[in-house]
Amino acid sequence: MLDIRSISMEFGRKSLFQDVDLILLPPQRYGVVGANGTGKSTFLKILAGEEASTKGSVEKAKNLSIGILKQDHFRYEENRLVDVVIRGNVTLWNALCEKEDIFLHDDFTEQDGYRLSELEEIIMHEGGYEAEATAKTLLLGLGIAEKFHYGPLSALSGGYKLRVLLAQVLYQKPDIMLLDEPTNHLDIVSIAWLETFLKTSFQGLLIFISHDRGFLNNVSTNILDIDYDTVLDYPGNYDKFCISKEERLRLKQGELKNQEKRIEALQSFVDRFGAKASKAAQAASRQKMIDRIELVEIKDSNIFKPHFNFQQNKASGKSVITVENLHKKFDERVLLKEVTFNIHRGDKCAIIGPNGIGKSTLLKILLDELNSDQGNFEWSETAQVGYFAQDYRTQLPPTETVWQYMENNIAAPAQEIRKVLGQVLFRGDDVNKKIAMLSGGESARLIMAKLILEKHNVLIFDEPTNHLDLESIDALVEAIQKFPGAVLFVSHSRYFIDSISTRVLVLTEQHGVQNYLGNYNDYLDQFGEDYLATA
């Protein structure tokens, strides 16, 4: 249990939240939501005791352990993956290390024997004899192939290193688990596995931040909303929270309106009869009633929704691209085999599959950033292609300001550039921010602004939702639905795919390529298997 008592947090003059009182209980699973910059990660750090609040306290029983997902993989670069995971149980790890040290002693003493017996008891009690098997199960569930399990962490890319650290927290089995964006860098299969693990295998108190609407809906039993200068607990998943929050605001607005009407009626009596001796007492009584009314306070929301409106200078022809028999392999591994499909104007084609299967590779081949080993493709002469890359931040010059970047890359009047920047929430002095200082979500919105002004008739997105908050994701969904041109996109978000796709291209190792003409729900009806929910 966590008892949160009147905590407040301020950075300079900016208040994140004030006088928050909450009691968080296991086995509830609390999803933390709020706009970028509202203090979600700070809130988790306060709960973990890693950061002090400006005011108030967080209380828990001393015997309760806390596990938090940290991004400190540099500490374990030369350690085996299974060892990094087992380190999640500090008691077990220390016992295993001490046992190994004793076996290295040149002279094995009687005291060593007694201590070894004590260590064996600790190891048995902590599940040490199943430790490696459990660690491997967690690593496999998170999409890390068995061939890496006994190799060093340094052999993995950054995204996979974070998966190992997530496995470490899961292995720890803490009483209280705090996860900040646990689905980042996970593919759809691993996300589904993690959902199942958290719902069935973890029985403690879970508090997590996520911008993945599907993950929030599938895992959350409660939503903690950071908005209106406070943190409120809403029972239910994210969809239920959205309805409850809107209803709560509507009730407050209705109550305030009724109060204002009552004050207006009372004030009218005071103004009319206050000067008459026969009515003076009644007027004074009504004035006191007015003074006693405490108006419902409705603070300004921290939630701001951007507006994306992708347009096209000129529509493409009916056929946008024809792809025939594409093959691609790296070393001996075949990524793409016999990939054949056509895209037409208005198609919204989702490309799905686990990490490493070749989704981004396919997009880069179509964009002439990579060569295929075999096969060909042909774009329509009228196709004008815009691209949102998965590594989009590497394409932004860090020393330029937002305004300089747009001015240097877009041939449009300054007034039009400023208007679109305002739409994507760069307002006032925000345009003078250095790109190096932008958050992931802000950088993504800047790329979106560029695409809006370039007015392509074909858009290609590679994991566009990774750093966007929930409001920005909803705005992007609405914009793509309204866009009249063709869209190809890679995503691991079930909600995003469900909301947009009219075509599905599934890349799998077992079944090769499945090219389905229809939306995602139609695909499920025909094939009878929910690929995005299969571990």
Coordinates of C-alpha atoms in Angstrom, one line a residue:
M1 CA 0.0 0.0 0.0
L2 CA 1.1 3.6 -0.7
D3 CA -0.4 6.4 1.4
I4 CA 0.1 9.7 -0.5
R5 CA -0.4 12.6 1.9
S6 CA -0.9 16.1 0.6
I7 CA 2.0 16.0 -1.8
S8 CA 2.7 19.0 -4.0
M9 CA 5.4 19.5 -6.7
E10 CA 6.6 22.7 -8.2
F11 CA 9.5 23.6 -10.6
G12 CA 10.2 27.3 -10.1
R13 CA 7.0 29.1 -10.7
K14 CA 5.4 26.1 -12.5
S15 CA 3.1 23.9 -10.4
L16 CA 2.7 20.3 -11.5
F17 CA 0.2 19.3 -8.9
Q18 CA -1.0 20.5 -5.4
D19 CA -2.2 18.8 -2.2
V20 CA -2.6 15.3 -3.7
D21 CA -4.2 12.7 -1.3
L22 CA -4.4 9.1 -2.5
I23 CA -4.3 5.6 -1.1
L24 CA -3.1 3.1 -3.7
L25 CA -3.8 -0.6 -2.9
P26 CA -2.7 -3.9 -4.4
P27 CA -3.6 -5.8 -6.5
Q28 CA -4.9 -2.7 -8.4
R29 CA -3.1 -1.6 -11.6
Y30 CA -3.0 2.2 -11.9
G31 CA -2.3 3.7 -15.3
V32 CA -0.9 7.3 -15.0
V33 CA -2.0 9.7 -17.8
G34 CA -1.6 13.3 -18.5
A35 CA -0.2 15.6 -21.2
N36 CA 3.5 15.7 -21.9
G37 CA 5.3 17.9 -19.3
T38 CA 2.6 17.6 -16.6
G39 CA 4.8 15.6 -14.3
K40 CA 4.0 11.9 -14.8
S41 CA 7.6 10.7 -14.6
T42 CA 8.2 13.1 -11.6
F43 CA 5.2 11.6 -9.9
L44 CA 6.6 8.1 -10.2
K45 CA 10.0 9.2 -8.9
I46 CA 8.3 10.7 -5.8
L47 CA 6.5 7.5 -5.2
A48 CA 9.8 5.6 -5.5
G49 CA 11.6 7.9 -3.1
E50 CA 14.0 9.0 -5.8
E51 CA 12.8 12.6 -5.8
A52 CA 11.4 14.7 -2.9
S53 CA 8.1 16.5 -3.3
T54 CA 7.9 20.2 -2.6
K55 CA 5.4 19.4 0.2
G56 CA 3.7 16.3 1.7
S57 CA 4.9 12.7 2.1
V58 CA 4.5 9.2 0.7
E59 CA 4.2 6.5 3.3
K60 CA 4.6 2.7 2.9
A61 CA 5.3 -0.2 5.3
K62 CA 9.1 -0.7 5.7
N63 CA 8.9 -4.4 4.7
L64 CA 7.4 -3.6 1.2
S65 CA 9.8 -3.6 -1.7
I66 CA 9.6 -1.2 -4.7
G67 CA 10.8 -2.2 -8.2
I68 CA 11.2 0.6 -10.7
L69 CA 12.2 0.4 -14.4
K70 CA 15.5 2.3 -14.8
Q71 CA 17.5 3.0 -17.9
D72 CA 20.9 2.3 -16.4
H73 CA 21.9 -0.5 -18.8
F74 CA 25.5 0.9 -19.0
R75 CA 26.1 -0.7 -15.5
Y76 CA 25.7 -4.2 -17.0
E77 CA 27.3 -3.9 -20.4
E78 CA 29.7 -6.9 -19.9
N79 CA 27.2 -9.0 -17.9
R80 CA 25.4 -12.0 -19.3
L81 CA 21.7 -11.3 -20.0
V82 CA 20.5 -14.0 -17.6
D83 CA 22.7 -12.5 -14.9
V84 CA 21.3 -9.0 -15.5
V85 CA 17.8 -10.4 -15.0
I86 CA 18.7 -12.4 -11.8
R87 CA 20.2 -9.2 -10.3
G88 CA 16.6 -8.1 -9.9
N89 CA 16.6 -10.3 -6.7
V90 CA 19.4 -8.6 -4.8
T91 CA 19.3 -11.2 -1.9
L92 CA 19.6 -14.1 -4.3
W93 CA 22.3 -12.4 -6.4
N94 CA 24.5 -11.6 -3.4
A95 CA 24.1 -15.2 -2.1
L96 CA 25.1 -16.6 -5.5
C97 CA 28.1 -14.3 -5.8
E98 CA 29.3 -15.1 -2.2
K99 CA 28.9 -18.8 -2.9
E100 CA 31.1 -18.5 -6.0
D101 CA 33.7 -16.6 -4.0
I102 CA 33.8 -19.3 -1.4
F103 CA 34.5 -22.0 -4.0
L104 CA 37.5 -19.9 -5.2
H105 CA 39.2 -20.1 -1.7
D106 CA 42.5 -22.0 -1.8
D107 CA 41.9 -23.3 1.7
F108 CA 38.3 -24.4 2.3
T109 CA 37.7 -23.9 6.1
E110 CA 35.1 -25.2 8.4
Q111 CA 33.7 -21.7 8.6
D112 CA 33.4 -21.7 4.8
G113 CA 31.4 -24.9 5.1
Y114 CA 28.9 -23.4 7.6
R115 CA 28.5 -20.3 5.5
L116 CA 28.0 -22.3 2.4
S117 CA 25.2 -24.2 4.1
E118 CA 23.6 -20.9 5.0
L119 CA 23.9 -19.6 1.5
E120 CA 22.4 -22.8 0.0
E121 CA 19.3 -22.2 2.2
I122 CA 19.0 -18.6 1.0
I123 CA 19.4 -19.7 -2.6
M124 CA 16.8 -22.4 -2.2
H125 CA 14.4 -20.0 -0.4
E126 CA 14.8 -17.4 -3.2
G127 CA 14.2 -19.8 -6.0
G128 CA 17.9 -19.8 -7.1
Y129 CA 17.8 -23.2 -8.7
E130 CA 15.1 -22.1 -11.1
A131 CA 16.6 -18.6 -11.6
E132 CA 18.1 -19.1 -15.0
A133 CA 15.1 -20.9 -16.4
T134 CA 12.8 -18.1 -15.1
A135 CA 15.1 -15.4 -16.5
K136 CA 15.1 -17.1 -19.9
T137 CA 11.3 -17.3 -19.9
L138 CA 11.1 -13.6 -19.2
L139 CA 13.6 -12.8 -21.9
L140 CA 11.9 -14.9 -24.5
G141 CA 8.5 -13.4 -23.6
L142 CA 10.0 -9.9 -24.2
G143 CA 11.2 -11.0 -27.6
I144 CA 14.9 -11.6 -26.9
A145 CA 16.2 -14.7 -28.8
E146 CA 17.8 -17.5 -26.8
K147 CA 21.1 -17.2 -28.6
F148 CA 21.7 -13.9 -26.8
H149 CA 20.8 -15.1 -23.2
Y150 CA 24.4 -16.1 -22.2
G151 CA 26.1 -13.3 -24.1
P152 CA 26.9 -9.8 -22.9
L153 CA 24.3 -7.0 -22.7
S154 CA 26.6 -4.9 -25.0
A155 CA 25.7 -7.2 -27.9
L156 CA 22.1 -5.8 -28.0
S157 CA 20.8 -2.5 -29.4
G158 CA 19.5 0.1 -27.0
G159 CA 15.9 -0.9 -27.4
Y160 CA 16.6 -4.5 -26.5
K161 CA 18.8 -3.5 -23.6
L162 CA 15.8 -1.8 -22.1
R163 CA 13.8 -5.0 -22.5
V164 CA 16.4 -6.8 -20.4
L165 CA 16.0 -4.2 -17.7
L166 CA 12.3 -4.6 -17.8
A167 CA 12.8 -8.4 -17.4
Q168 CA 15.0 -7.6 -14.3
V169 CA 12.1 -5.6 -12.7
L170 CA 9.6 -8.4 -13.5
Y171 CA 12.0 -11.0 -12.0
Q172 CA 12.4 -9.0 -8.8
K173 CA 8.6 -9.5 -8.1
P174 CA 8.5 -6.4 -5.9
D175 CA 5.5 -5.6 -3.7
I176 CA 5.1 -2.3 -5.6
M177 CA 6.1 -2.0 -9.3
L178 CA 6.6 1.3 -11.0
L179 CA 7.0 1.3 -14.8
D180 CA 7.6 4.4 -17.0
E181 CA 6.5 3.6 -20.6
P182 CA 7.2 -0.1 -20.4
T183 CA 5.9 -0.7 -24.0
N184 CA 8.4 1.6 -25.7
H185 CA 10.7 -0.6 -27.9
L186 CA 8.4 -3.6 -27.6
D187 CA 6.8 -5.2 -30.6
I188 CA 3.2 -6.2 -30.7
V189 CA 3.8 -9.8 -29.6
S190 CA 5.9 -8.7 -26.6
I191 CA 3.3 -6.1 -25.6
A192 CA 0.7 -8.8 -25.6
W193 CA 2.9 -11.1 -23.5
L194 CA 3.6 -8.2 -21.0
E195 CA -0.1 -7.5 -20.7
T196 CA -0.8 -11.1 -19.8
F197 CA 2.1 -11.3 -17.4
L198 CA 1.0 -8.1 -15.5
K199 CA -2.6 -9.3 -15.3
T200 CA -2.0 -12.9 -14.3
S201 CA 1.5 -13.3 -12.7
F202 CA 2.0 -10.0 -10.8
Q203 CA -0.2 -9.7 -7.7
G204 CA 1.3 -6.6 -6.2
L205 CA 0.6 -2.9 -6.6
L206 CA 1.3 -1.7 -10.2
I207 CA 1.7 1.9 -11.2
F208 CA 2.7 2.6 -14.8
I209 CA 2.9 5.4 -17.3
S210 CA 1.8 4.7 -20.9
H211 CA 0.8 6.5 -24.1
D212 CA -0.5 3.2 -25.5
R213 CA -4.3 3.3 -25.4
G214 CA -4.7 -0.4 -26.0
F215 CA -2.2 -1.3 -23.2
L216 CA -3.9 1.1 -20.8
N217 CA -7.3 -0.4 -21.6
N218 CA -6.1 -4.0 -21.3
V219 CA -4.0 -3.6 -18.1
S220 CA -5.5 -0.8 -16.0
T221 CA -8.0 -1.3 -13.2
N222 CA -7.7 2.4 -12.4
I223 CA -6.5 5.6 -14.1
L224 CA -4.5 8.3 -12.2
D225 CA -5.1 11.5 -14.1
I226 CA -2.6 14.4 -13.7
D227 CA -4.5 17.5 -14.8
Y228 CA -6.2 20.6 -13.3
D229 CA -3.2 21.0 -10.9
T230 CA -4.0 17.7 -9.1
V231 CA -4.0 13.9 -9.4
L232 CA -7.4 12.1 -9.4
D233 CA -8.1 8.4 -9.2
Y234 CA -10.8 7.1 -11.7
P235 CA -11.9 3.4 -11.4
G236 CA -11.8 1.5 -14.6
N237 CA -9.7 1.4 -17.8
Y238 CA -8.8 4.3 -20.1
D239 CA -12.0 4.3 -22.2
K240 CA -14.1 4.4 -19.0
F241 CA -11.9 7.2 -17.6
C242 CA -12.5 9.4 -20.7
I243 CA -16.2 9.1 -20.2
S244 CA -16.0 9.7 -16.4
K245 CA -13.7 12.7 -16.7
E246 CA -16.0 14.4 -19.3
E247 CA -19.0 13.7 -17.1
R248 CA -17.2 15.1 -14.0
L249 CA -16.4 18.3 -15.9
R250 CA -19.9 18.6 -17.2
L251 CA -21.4 18.2 -13.7
K252 CA -19.0 20.9 -12.3
Q253 CA -19.9 23.3 -15.2
G254 CA -23.6 22.6 -14.5
E255 CA -23.1 23.2 -10.8
L256 CA -21.2 26.5 -11.4
K257 CA -23.9 27.7 -13.8
N258 CA -26.6 27.0 -11.2
Q259 CA -24.6 28.9 -8.6
E260 CA -24.2 31.9 -10.9
K261 CA -28.0 31.9 -11.7
R262 CA -28.8 31.8 -8.0
I263 CA -26.3 34.7 -7.3
E264 CA -27.8 36.7 -10.1
A265 CA -31.3 36.2 -8.7
L266 CA -30.3 37.1 -5.1
Q267 CA -28.2 40.1 -6.4
S268 CA -31.2 41.4 -8.4
F269 CA -33.3 41.4 -5.1
V270 CA -30.5 43.2 -3.2
D271 CA -30.2 45.8 -6.0
R272 CA -33.9 46.4 -6.2
F273 CA -34.9 46.5 -2.5
G274 CA -31.6 47.3 -0.7
A275 CA -32.5 50.9 -0.3
K276 CA -36.1 50.4 0.9
A277 CA -36.5 50.4 4.7
S278 CA -39.3 47.8 4.6
K279 CA -37.1 45.3 2.6
A280 CA -33.7 46.2 4.0
A281 CA -33.5 43.2 6.4
Q282 CA -34.5 40.8 3.6
A283 CA -31.9 42.4 1.2
A284 CA -29.2 42.2 3.9
S285 CA -30.1 38.5 4.4
R286 CA -29.8 37.8 0.7
Q287 CA -26.5 39.6 0.6
K288 CA -25.2 37.3 3.4
M289 CA -26.4 34.3 1.4
I290 CA -24.4 35.6 -1.6
D291 CA -21.3 36.0 0.5
R292 CA -21.6 32.5 1.8
I293 CA -21.8 30.8 -1.6
E294 CA -18.4 29.3 -2.5
L295 CA -18.3 29.1 -6.3
V296 CA -17.2 25.7 -7.8
E297 CA -13.6 26.1 -8.9
I298 CA -12.8 24.9 -12.4
K299 CA -9.1 25.2 -13.0
D300 CA -7.6 25.3 -16.5
S301 CA -6.7 21.9 -18.0
N302 CA -3.1 21.0 -18.9
I303 CA -4.4 19.0 -21.8
F304 CA -4.0 20.6 -25.2
K305 CA -4.8 18.7 -28.4
P306 CA -2.8 19.5 -31.5
H307 CA -4.5 19.8 -34.9
F308 CA -2.9 17.8 -37.8
N309 CA -4.5 18.4 -41.2
F310 CA -2.6 16.7 -44.0
Q311 CA -3.4 18.1 -47.4
Q312 CA -2.2 17.5 -50.9
N313 CA -1.1 19.9 -53.6
K314 CA -2.5 17.5 -56.2
A315 CA -4.2 14.1 -56.0
S316 CA -2.2 11.1 -57.2
G317 CA -3.4 8.7 -59.9
K318 CA -5.5 5.8 -58.9
S319 CA -2.5 3.5 -58.7
V320 CA 0.1 4.8 -56.3
I321 CA 2.7 2.0 -56.2
T322 CA 3.2 -1.5 -57.5
V323 CA 5.5 -3.9 -55.7
E324 CA 6.5 -7.3 -57.2
N325 CA 8.4 -10.2 -55.6
L326 CA 10.7 -8.1 -53.3
H327 CA 13.4 -10.1 -51.5
K328 CA 15.9 -8.9 -48.9
K329 CA 18.3 -10.6 -46.6
F330 CA 21.1 -9.5 -44.3
D331 CA 24.0 -12.0 -44.0
E332 CA 22.1 -15.3 -44.0
R333 CA 18.8 -14.1 -42.5
V334 CA 16.0 -13.6 -44.9
L335 CA 13.9 -10.5 -43.9
L336 CA 11.6 -10.1 -47.0
K337 CA 10.5 -12.9 -49.3
E338 CA 8.2 -12.6 -52.3
V339 CA 6.6 -9.4 -51.1
T340 CA 4.0 -8.4 -53.6
F341 CA 1.2 -5.8 -53.3
N342 CA -0.4 -2.7 -54.9
I343 CA -1.4 0.5 -53.2
H344 CA -4.1 2.7 -54.6
R345 CA -5.2 6.3 -53.8
G346 CA -7.0 6.4 -50.5
D347 CA -5.6 3.1 -49.2
K348 CA -4.5 3.1 -45.5
C349 CA -2.1 0.1 -45.4
A350 CA -0.9 -1.1 -42.0
I351 CA 2.4 -3.1 -42.1
I352 CA 2.6 -5.3 -39.0
G353 CA 4.8 -7.9 -37.5
P354 CA 7.4 -8.5 -34.7
N355 CA 10.6 -6.5 -34.3
G356 CA 13.3 -7.5 -36.7
I357 CA 11.0 -9.0 -39.3
G358 CA 11.7 -6.3 -41.9
K359 CA 9.0 -3.7 -41.7
S360 CA 11.3 -0.7 -41.6
T361 CA 13.5 -2.3 -44.2
L362 CA 10.6 -2.6 -46.6
L363 CA 9.8 1.1 -46.2
K364 CA 13.4 2.1 -46.8
I365 CA 13.5 0.0 -49.9
L366 CA 10.4 1.7 -51.2
L367 CA 12.0 5.1 -50.4
D368 CA 15.3 4.1 -52.2
E369 CA 17.3 4.3 -49.0
L370 CA 18.1 0.5 -49.3
N371 CA 18.4 -1.8 -52.3
S372 CA 16.4 -5.0 -52.5
D373 CA 18.2 -8.2 -53.5
Q374 CA 15.5 -9.2 -56.0
G375 CA 12.2 -7.9 -57.3
N376 CA 11.1 -4.4 -58.2
F377 CA 8.6 -1.6 -57.4
E378 CA 7.3 1.3 -59.3
W379 CA 5.8 4.5 -58.0
S380 CA 3.2 6.4 -60.0
E381 CA 4.6 9.5 -61.7
T382 CA 2.1 11.6 -59.8
A383 CA 3.0 10.2 -56.4
Q384 CA 4.6 12.8 -54.0
V385 CA 5.8 11.0 -50.9
G386 CA 6.3 12.3 -47.4
Y387 CA 8.1 10.2 -44.8
F388 CA 8.0 10.1 -41.0
A389 CA 11.0 8.0 -40.0
Q390 CA 11.3 5.9 -36.8
D391 CA 14.6 7.7 -36.0
Y392 CA 13.2 11.1 -36.9
R393 CA 15.2 12.9 -34.2
T394 CA 18.5 12.2 -36.0
Q395 CA 17.1 14.2 -39.0
L396 CA 16.6 17.3 -36.9
P397 CA 19.6 19.7 -36.6
P398 CA 20.0 20.2 -32.8
T399 CA 21.5 23.7 -33.0
E400 CA 18.7 25.2 -35.0
T401 CA 15.5 26.7 -33.5
V402 CA 12.1 25.4 -34.4
W403 CA 11.5 28.5 -36.5
Q404 CA 14.9 28.2 -38.3
Y405 CA 14.3 24.6 -39.1
M406 CA 10.9 25.3 -40.7
E407 CA 12.2 28.4 -42.5
N408 CA 15.1 26.5 -43.9
N409 CA 13.1 23.5 -45.1
I410 CA 9.7 24.8 -46.1
A411 CA 8.9 27.1 -49.1
A412 CA 5.9 28.8 -47.6
P413 CA 5.0 32.3 -46.3
A414 CA 6.0 33.0 -42.7
Q415 CA 2.4 33.6 -41.7
E416 CA 1.4 30.1 -43.0
I417 CA 4.4 28.5 -41.2
R418 CA 3.5 30.3 -37.9
K419 CA -0.2 29.2 -38.3
V420 CA 0.8 25.5 -38.7
L421 CA 3.3 25.6 -35.8
G422 CA 0.5 27.0 -33.7
Q423 CA -1.7 24.1 -34.7
V424 CA 0.9 21.6 -33.5
L425 CA 1.3 23.6 -30.2
F426 CA 4.4 25.7 -30.9
R427 CA 3.0 29.0 -29.8
G428 CA 4.6 32.4 -29.0
D429 CA 8.2 32.0 -27.9
D430 CA 8.1 28.2 -28.4
V431 CA 9.2 28.7 -32.0
N432 CA 12.5 30.0 -30.6
K433 CA 13.3 26.8 -28.7
K434 CA 16.5 25.0 -29.8
I435 CA 15.7 21.6 -31.3
A436 CA 18.2 20.0 -28.9
M437 CA 15.9 21.1 -26.0
L438 CA 12.7 19.5 -27.5
S439 CA 11.1 16.4 -26.0
G440 CA 10.4 13.4 -28.1
G441 CA 6.7 14.4 -28.5
E442 CA 7.6 18.0 -29.5
S443 CA 10.1 16.7 -32.1
A444 CA 7.5 14.4 -33.5
R445 CA 5.0 17.3 -33.8
L446 CA 7.6 19.4 -35.5
I447 CA 8.1 16.7 -38.2
M448 CA 4.3 16.6 -38.5
A449 CA 4.2 20.4 -39.1
K450 CA 6.7 20.0 -41.9
L451 CA 4.7 17.2 -43.5
I452 CA 1.5 19.3 -43.3
L453 CA 3.1 22.2 -45.2
E454 CA 4.8 20.0 -47.8
K455 CA 1.3 18.8 -48.9
H456 CA 2.2 15.3 -50.2
N457 CA -0.4 12.9 -51.7
V458 CA 1.3 9.8 -50.2
L459 CA 2.4 9.6 -46.5
I460 CA 4.7 6.9 -45.0
F461 CA 4.8 6.6 -41.2
D462 CA 7.3 4.4 -39.3
E463 CA 6.1 4.1 -35.7
P464 CA 4.7 7.6 -35.5
T465 CA 3.1 7.2 -32.0
N466 CA 6.2 6.3 -30.0
H467 CA 6.6 9.6 -28.3
L468 CA 3.2 11.2 -28.8
D469 CA 0.8 11.7 -25.8
L470 CA -2.7 10.3 -26.0
E471 CA -4.2 13.5 -27.2
S472 CA -1.7 13.8 -30.1
I473 CA -2.3 10.2 -31.1
D474 CA -6.0 10.8 -31.3
A475 CA -5.3 14.0 -33.4
L476 CA -3.1 12.0 -35.7
V477 CA -5.7 9.2 -36.1
E478 CA -8.3 11.8 -37.1
A479 CA -6.0 13.5 -39.6
I480 CA -5.0 10.3 -41.3
Q481 CA -8.7 9.2 -41.5
K482 CA -9.5 12.4 -43.3
F483 CA -6.5 12.5 -45.6
P484 CA -7.6 11.7 -49.1
G485 CA -4.2 10.3 -50.3
A486 CA -2.5 6.9 -49.7
V487 CA -0.9 6.0 -46.4
L488 CA 1.6 3.2 -45.5
F489 CA 2.4 2.9 -41.8
V490 CA 4.2 0.6 -39.4
S491 CA 2.8 0.4 -35.9
H492 CA 2.7 -1.8 -32.8
S493 CA -0.4 0.1 -31.5
R494 CA -3.6 -2.0 -31.7
Y495 CA -5.7 1.1 -31.2
F496 CA -3.9 3.0 -34.0
I497 CA -4.1 0.2 -36.5
D498 CA -7.8 -0.5 -35.6
S499 CA -8.7 3.1 -36.1
I500 CA -6.9 3.6 -39.5
S501 CA -6.2 0.5 -41.6
T502 CA -8.1 -0.3 -44.7
R503 CA -5.4 -2.7 -45.8
V504 CA -3.2 -5.1 -43.8
L505 CA 0.3 -6.4 -44.8
V506 CA 1.4 -9.0 -42.2
L507 CA 5.1 -10.0 -42.1
T508 CA 5.8 -13.2 -40.1
E509 CA 8.6 -15.7 -40.0
Q510 CA 6.2 -18.7 -40.0
H511 CA 3.8 -17.7 -42.7
G512 CA 5.8 -15.2 -44.8
V513 CA 3.7 -12.3 -46.1
Q514 CA -0.1 -12.1 -45.8
N515 CA -1.6 -9.3 -47.9
Y516 CA -5.2 -8.7 -46.9
L517 CA -7.5 -6.3 -48.7
G518 CA -9.7 -5.0 -46.0
N519 CA -9.5 -3.4 -42.6
Y520 CA -7.9 -5.1 -39.5
N521 CA -11.2 -6.4 -38.1
D522 CA -12.0 -8.0 -41.4
Y523 CA -8.6 -9.6 -41.4
L524 CA -9.3 -11.1 -38.0
D525 CA -12.7 -12.4 -39.1
Q526 CA -11.1 -14.2 -42.0
F527 CA -8.0 -15.6 -40.4
G528 CA -9.5 -16.2 -37.0
E529 CA -6.3 -15.2 -35.1
D530 CA -5.6 -11.9 -33.5
Y531 CA -2.0 -11.4 -34.5
L532 CA -1.6 -8.3 -32.4
A533 CA -2.7 -10.2 -29.2
T534 CA -0.8 -13.4 -29.8
A535 CA 2.2 -14.1 -27.5

